[in-house]
Short mmCIF file of C-alpha atoms in Angstrom, two decimals:
data_model
loop_
_atom_site.label_atom_id
_atom_site.label_comp_id
_atom_site.label_asym_id
_atom_site.label_seq_id
_atom_site.Cartn_x
_atom_site.Cartn_y
_atom_site.Cartn_z
CA CYS G 168 43.00 52.86 60.40
CA SER G 169 44.55 53.38 57.01
CA SER G 170 47.54 51.77 55.28
CA ASP G 171 49.44 52.22 52.10
CA LEU G 172 52.77 51.77 50.37
CA THR G 173 54.70 55.03 50.51
CA THR G 174 58.20 56.45 50.76
CA ASP G 175 59.75 57.59 54.06
CA PRO G 176 61.92 60.69 54.38
CA ARG G 177 64.98 58.58 53.61
CA GLY G 178 63.51 57.59 50.27
CA ARG G 179 62.91 53.97 51.15
CA ALA G 180 59.73 52.17 50.24
CA VAL G 181 57.75 51.47 53.37
CA LEU G 182 54.42 50.05 54.30
CA ALA G 183 52.77 52.66 56.57
CA ALA G 184 49.63 52.50 58.71
CA TRP G 185 48.15 55.32 60.72
CA GLN G 186 45.28 55.89 63.08
CA PRO G 187 44.13 59.19 64.71
CA VAL G 188 43.86 59.02 68.54
CA GLN G 189 42.65 61.43 71.28
CA VAL G 190 45.03 61.86 74.22
CA LEU G 191 44.00 64.32 77.02
CA GLY G 192 41.82 66.21 74.63
CA THR G 193 44.52 66.48 72.02
CA ARG G 194 44.25 64.73 68.67
CA TRP G 195 47.34 62.77 67.77
CA ALA G 196 48.23 60.58 64.83
CA LEU G 197 49.61 57.13 65.61
CA VAL G 198 51.82 56.00 62.71
CA ALA G 199 53.51 52.63 62.23
CA GLN G 200 55.75 51.83 59.31
CA MET G 201 57.88 48.93 58.08
CA ASP G 202 60.16 48.49 55.13
CA SER G 203 58.10 47.13 52.26
CA ALA G 204 60.71 44.41 51.57
CA GLU G 205 60.40 43.20 55.14
CA ALA G 206 56.62 43.52 55.12
CA LEU G 207 56.20 41.67 51.82
CA ALA G 208 58.67 38.91 52.67
CA ALA G 209 56.07 37.08 54.72
CA SER G 210 53.58 37.41 51.89
CA ALA G 211 56.13 36.06 49.44
CA GLU G 212 56.85 33.19 51.81
CA VAL G 213 53.14 32.41 52.10
CA GLU G 214 52.80 32.67 48.34
CA GLY G 215 55.78 30.35 47.87
CA MET G 216 54.27 27.90 50.30
CA THR G 217 50.98 28.10 48.45
CA SER G 218 52.73 27.59 45.10
CA ALA G 219 54.73 24.63 46.45
CA THR G 220 51.58 23.15 47.89
CA GLY G 221 49.81 23.60 44.57
CA THR G 222 52.73 21.97 42.75
CA ARG G 223 52.73 19.04 45.14
CA MET G 224 48.98 18.71 44.73
CA ALA G 225 49.31 18.81 40.94
CA VAL G 226 52.03 16.15 41.05
CA ALA G 227 49.90 14.07 43.37
CA ALA G 228 46.95 14.49 41.04
CA VAL G 229 49.04 13.44 38.03
CA ILE G 230 50.36 10.43 39.93
CA ALA G 231 46.84 9.51 41.05
CA LEU G 232 45.58 9.90 37.47
CA GLY G 233 48.45 7.75 36.19
CA VAL G 234 47.71 5.06 38.76
CA PHE G 235 44.03 5.19 37.86
CA LEU G 236 44.76 4.97 34.14
CA ALA G 237 47.21 2.11 34.68
CA ALA G 238 44.63 0.25 36.75
CA ALA G 239 41.94 0.97 34.15
CA CYS G 240 44.21 -0.26 31.36
CA ALA G 241 45.04 -3.40 33.31
CA VAL G 242 41.36 -4.08 33.91
CA ALA G 243 40.52 -3.34 30.27
CA PHE G 244 43.36 -5.53 29.04
CA SER G 245 42.17 -8.32 31.30
CA ILE G 246 38.62 -7.99 29.99
CA VAL G 247 39.77 -7.79 26.37
CA ALA G 248 42.11 -10.76 26.83
CA ARG G 249 39.31 -12.74 28.47
CA ILE G 250 37.07 -12.05 25.46
CA MET G 251 39.47 -11.76 22.52
CA THR G 252 41.59 -14.84 23.26
CA PRO G 253 38.62 -17.23 23.03
CA ILE G 254 37.35 -15.34 19.97
CA ASP G 255 40.77 -15.77 18.33
CA ARG G 256 40.57 -19.50 19.08
CA LEU G 257 37.13 -19.65 17.50
CA GLY G 258 38.43 -17.76 14.47
CA SER G 259 41.38 -20.13 14.09
CA TYR G 260 39.04 -23.11 14.39
CA ALA G 261 36.69 -21.69 11.73
CA GLU G 262 39.63 -21.08 9.37
CA ALA G 263 40.87 -24.64 9.90
CA VAL G 264 37.43 -26.09 9.12
CA ALA G 265 37.06 -23.84 6.09
CA GLY G 266 40.43 -25.16 4.89
CA GLY G 267 39.15 -28.74 5.09
CA ASP G 268 40.53 -29.76 8.50
CA PHE G 269 37.37 -31.22 10.04
CA ASN G 270 39.39 -32.82 12.84
CA ALA G 271 40.42 -29.43 14.27
CA ALA G 272 39.63 -28.79 17.96
CA ILE G 273 38.79 -25.72 20.04
CA ASP G 274 41.02 -25.86 23.13
CA GLY G 275 41.16 -23.65 26.20
CA SER G 276 38.61 -22.18 28.61
CA PHE G 277 35.76 -19.94 27.52
CA PRO G 278 33.46 -17.56 29.40
CA ALA G 279 29.88 -18.76 29.74
CA GLU G 280 28.52 -16.85 26.75
CA LEU G 281 31.41 -17.77 24.47
CA ASP G 282 31.30 -21.39 25.68
CA ALA G 283 27.70 -21.55 24.45
CA LEU G 284 28.88 -20.11 21.13
CA ARG G 285 31.64 -22.75 20.98
CA GLY G 286 29.03 -25.49 21.47
CA SER G 287 26.87 -24.05 18.68
CA ILE G 288 29.83 -23.90 16.31
CA ARG G 289 30.77 -27.48 17.15
CA ASN G 290 27.23 -28.66 16.41
CA MET G 291 27.19 -26.74 13.15
CA VAL G 292 30.50 -28.27 12.06
CA ALA G 293 29.27 -31.75 13.05
CA ARG G 294 26.18 -31.36 10.85
CA LEU G 295 28.35 -29.97 8.07
CA LYS G 296 30.67 -32.99 8.34
CA ASP G 297 27.68 -35.33 8.09
CA ARG G 298 26.38 -33.66 4.95
CA LEU G 299 29.78 -33.38 3.30
CA GLY G 300 30.56 -36.97 4.27
CA PHE G 301 27.31 -38.13 2.71
CA ALA G 302 28.02 -36.21 -0.51
CA GLN G 303 31.62 -37.44 -0.62
CA GLY G 304 30.44 -41.00 -0.01
CA ILE G 305 28.05 -40.81 -2.95
CA LEU G 306 30.76 -39.34 -5.18
CA ASP G 307 33.23 -42.07 -4.15
CA ALA G 308 30.64 -44.78 -4.77
CA ILE G 309 29.89 -43.42 -8.25
CA SER G 310 33.58 -43.01 -9.11
CA ARG G 311 34.25 -46.64 -8.14
CA THR G 312 31.54 -47.77 -10.57
CA PHE G 313 31.56 -45.29 -13.46
CA PRO G 314 34.11 -42.90 -15.00
CA CYS G 315 33.33 -39.38 -13.76
CA MET G 316 34.76 -35.97 -12.89
CA THR G 317 33.72 -32.68 -11.30
CA LEU G 318 34.61 -29.13 -12.34
CA ASP G 319 34.55 -25.74 -10.65
CA ASN G 320 32.90 -22.68 -12.16
CA ALA G 321 36.11 -21.87 -14.02
CA GLY G 322 35.93 -25.22 -15.85
CA ARG G 323 38.88 -26.73 -13.98
CA ILE G 324 38.91 -30.29 -12.65
CA THR G 325 38.33 -30.63 -8.90
CA PHE G 326 37.79 -34.41 -8.83
CA VAL G 327 38.46 -37.26 -11.26
CA GLY G 328 37.80 -40.94 -10.62
CA GLN G 329 40.47 -43.61 -10.97
CA ILE G 330 38.35 -45.53 -13.52
CA LEU G 331 38.32 -42.51 -15.83
CA LEU G 332 42.04 -42.10 -15.29
CA ASP G 333 42.65 -45.72 -16.33
CA LEU G 334 40.24 -45.45 -19.26
CA ALA G 335 42.06 -42.39 -20.63
CA GLY G 336 45.45 -44.07 -20.07
CA LYS G 337 46.61 -41.34 -17.68
CA PRO G 338 49.54 -42.10 -15.33
CA GLY G 339 49.85 -40.89 -11.76
CA LYS G 340 47.19 -40.09 -9.20
CA PRO G 341 43.82 -38.37 -9.68
CA ALA G 342 45.02 -35.38 -7.64
CA ASP G 343 47.78 -34.80 -10.24
CA TYR G 344 45.12 -33.62 -12.69
CA HIS G 345 43.24 -31.24 -10.42
CA GLY G 346 43.19 -27.76 -11.94
CA GLN G 347 43.39 -28.96 -15.55
CA ARG G 348 40.72 -28.22 -18.12
CA VAL G 349 38.75 -31.07 -19.64
CA GLY G 350 40.19 -30.47 -23.12
CA GLU G 351 43.70 -30.65 -21.70
CA PHE G 352 42.91 -33.85 -19.78
CA PHE G 353 41.50 -35.76 -22.76
CA PHE G 354 43.15 -34.16 -25.80
CA GLY G 355 46.17 -32.24 -24.48
CA ASP G 356 44.56 -28.97 -25.62
CA ALA G 357 43.33 -26.68 -22.84
CA SER G 358 41.51 -24.44 -25.33
CA ARG G 359 39.43 -27.27 -26.77
CA ARG G 360 35.75 -26.89 -25.84
CA THR G 361 33.96 -29.92 -24.43
CA ARG G 362 30.41 -30.80 -23.43
CA SER G 363 31.32 -30.19 -19.79
CA ASP G 364 32.28 -26.61 -20.69
CA GLU G 365 29.01 -26.25 -22.59
CA ALA G 366 27.03 -27.44 -19.55
CA LEU G 367 28.76 -24.78 -17.41
CA GLU G 368 28.04 -22.04 -19.92
CA THR G 369 24.41 -22.96 -20.63
CA ARG G 370 23.59 -24.03 -17.05
CA ALA G 371 21.80 -27.02 -18.58
CA ARG G 372 22.40 -30.74 -19.11
CA VAL G 373 24.41 -31.65 -22.21
CA GLU G 374 24.73 -35.14 -23.70
CA GLY G 375 26.62 -36.67 -26.61
CA GLU G 376 29.38 -39.04 -27.66
CA MET G 377 33.09 -38.53 -28.08
CA THR G 378 36.06 -40.65 -29.05
CA VAL G 379 39.25 -40.49 -27.01
CA ALA G 380 42.58 -42.24 -27.28
CA GLY G 381 43.19 -44.23 -24.14
CA ASP G 382 44.30 -47.48 -22.65
CA GLY G 383 43.93 -50.26 -25.23
CA GLY G 384 43.17 -47.95 -28.15
CA GLU G 385 40.31 -45.59 -28.88
CA HIS G 386 37.27 -45.47 -26.63
CA ILE G 387 33.79 -44.25 -27.50
CA LEU G 388 32.28 -42.46 -24.51
CA GLN G 389 28.72 -41.35 -23.86
CA VAL G 390 28.97 -37.98 -22.08
CA ASN G 391 26.38 -36.73 -19.57
CA ALA G 392 27.43 -33.28 -18.29
CA ASN G 393 25.27 -31.63 -15.62
CA PRO G 394 25.70 -28.23 -13.93
CA MET G 395 25.64 -28.22 -10.10
CA PHE G 396 23.92 -25.66 -7.87
CA ASP G 397 24.01 -24.90 -4.13
CA LEU G 398 21.01 -24.41 -1.83
CA ASP G 399 20.69 -20.79 -3.00
CA ASN G 400 20.63 -21.90 -6.65
CA ASN G 401 24.10 -20.48 -7.26
CA GLN G 402 26.09 -22.52 -9.77
CA THR G 403 29.06 -24.21 -8.13
CA GLY G 404 30.45 -26.27 -11.02
CA ALA G 405 29.59 -29.31 -13.09
CA PHE G 406 29.45 -33.10 -12.71
CA THR G 407 30.17 -35.23 -15.78
CA LEU G 408 29.45 -38.94 -16.01
CA TYR G 409 30.91 -41.09 -18.79
CA PHE G 410 29.73 -44.45 -20.14
CA ASP G 411 32.15 -46.55 -22.17
CA LEU G 412 30.26 -47.58 -25.30
CA THR G 413 33.31 -49.06 -27.03
CA THR G 414 32.26 -52.71 -26.59
CA ILE G 415 28.66 -51.96 -27.50
CA ARG G 416 29.66 -50.06 -30.61
CA ARG G 417 32.02 -52.88 -31.62
CA GLN G 418 29.26 -55.41 -31.13
CA GLU G 419 26.91 -53.23 -33.14
CA ALA G 420 29.54 -53.02 -35.89
CA ASP G 421 29.99 -56.82 -35.82
CA ILE G 422 26.24 -57.34 -35.98
CA ARG G 423 25.96 -54.91 -38.91
CA ALA G 424 28.81 -56.69 -40.67
CA LYS G 425 27.18 -60.08 -40.09
CA ASN G 426 23.82 -58.75 -41.21
CA GLU G 427 25.46 -57.39 -44.34
CA LYS G 428 27.05 -60.79 -44.99
CA ILE G 429 23.75 -62.55 -44.41
CA ALA G 430 22.02 -60.10 -46.72
CA ALA G 431 24.71 -60.66 -49.37
CA VAL G 432 24.40 -64.46 -49.03
CA ALA G 433 20.61 -64.19 -49.18
CA ALA G 434 20.88 -62.10 -52.33
CA GLN G 435 23.20 -64.67 -53.85
CA ALA G 436 20.79 -67.45 -52.84
CA VAL G 437 17.94 -65.61 -54.47
CA ASP G 438 19.97 -65.22 -57.65
CA ILE G 439 20.90 -68.91 -57.57
CA ALA G 440 17.27 -69.85 -56.96
CA ARG G 441 16.24 -67.73 -59.89
CA GLU G 442 18.89 -69.38 -62.08
CA VAL G 443 17.83 -72.83 -60.87
CA ALA G 444 14.19 -71.98 -61.53
CA ALA G 445 15.06 -70.72 -65.00
CA SER G 446 17.16 -73.84 -65.68
CA ALA G 447 14.36 -76.03 -64.39
CA GLY G 448 11.96 -74.35 -66.81
CA VAL G 449 14.25 -74.96 -69.75
CA LEU G 450 14.77 -78.57 -68.67
CA ALA G 451 11.01 -79.10 -68.35
CA THR G 452 10.54 -77.79 -71.89
CA GLN G 453 13.26 -80.06 -73.13
CA VAL G 454 11.73 -83.04 -71.33
CA GLU G 455 8.34 -82.17 -72.76
CA ASP G 456 9.83 -81.96 -76.25
CA ALA G 457 11.58 -85.28 -75.75
CA ALA G 458 8.37 -86.90 -74.53
CA GLY G 459 6.47 -85.58 -77.57
CA GLY G 460 9.15 -86.95 -79.89
CA ALA G 461 8.98 -90.33 -78.17
CA ARG G 462 5.21 -90.46 -78.60
CA MET G 463 5.57 -89.68 -82.28
CA GLN G 464 8.15 -92.43 -82.71
CA SER G 465 5.93 -94.90 -80.88
CA ALA G 466 2.95 -94.03 -83.08
CA ARG G 467 4.97 -94.50 -86.28
CA ALA G 468 6.29 -97.80 -85.04
CA THR G 469 2.74 -99.00 -84.36
CA GLU G 470 1.59 -97.95 -87.83
CA THR G 471 4.50 -99.76 -89.44
CA ALA G 472 3.75 -102.94 -87.53
CA ALA G 473 0.08 -102.82 -88.56
CA ALA G 474 0.91 -102.47 -92.23
#
């Protein structure tokens, strides 16, 4: 059997099929034909159905993919939120502690692993508070006994004790002078170089005396400036301790003045003693001369009486 698209005698496109057959010893040709439009309509319908089915399948696939992606995003967001929210809390807590708020708290629930991390951070902060509290306690104890101050690496005041504030005749609170340079604090001149600045620059201890105008007049201060270093030997600033030598220096001046007076009186006494000794020598000579004259007079009187 054969088939093909052809044209019938009327000139219309037809789909024809033919098959040779034997009938009573005679060979015949059995032909069947159909308009091509009619024949291809079913094919077009099947093709349309196939196309529609494909479209529906594509839409279904897109919808399924969208649902899958939405579910995946929801799951991912849930996982990220479960991890990132506690991490954000830990970050906020660390920033608060770094800013000096050691009473900050870490609130909320944490997954097991992050809860262990929270416990470690809490322990670390507790140890840090102990060490900083110990250092601050020592600094407070020193500042209540001696005039002192601390500087950062830029040479600016980070702490000044009330005793030093009173000694220098400074009004206000110690915190009012944080950020000033030492020269500005004592002399009103931020460019003036001090022994504290020298200790920062040389990374070594510097000592000496200075005179400052303060409460009750001028004060003579013994300066002991020491650079400070962290556990990694990185310089973090300087600590300067002051001793008020004003009373001692006044007493030394009084003693020197008294010693000078005593020395002057002693010198005068020596001069007087020398004068007295010289006068005594002259008097002794005069007495001796008078005694000799008296003996001569007595001898002459005796001779006269004998004659």
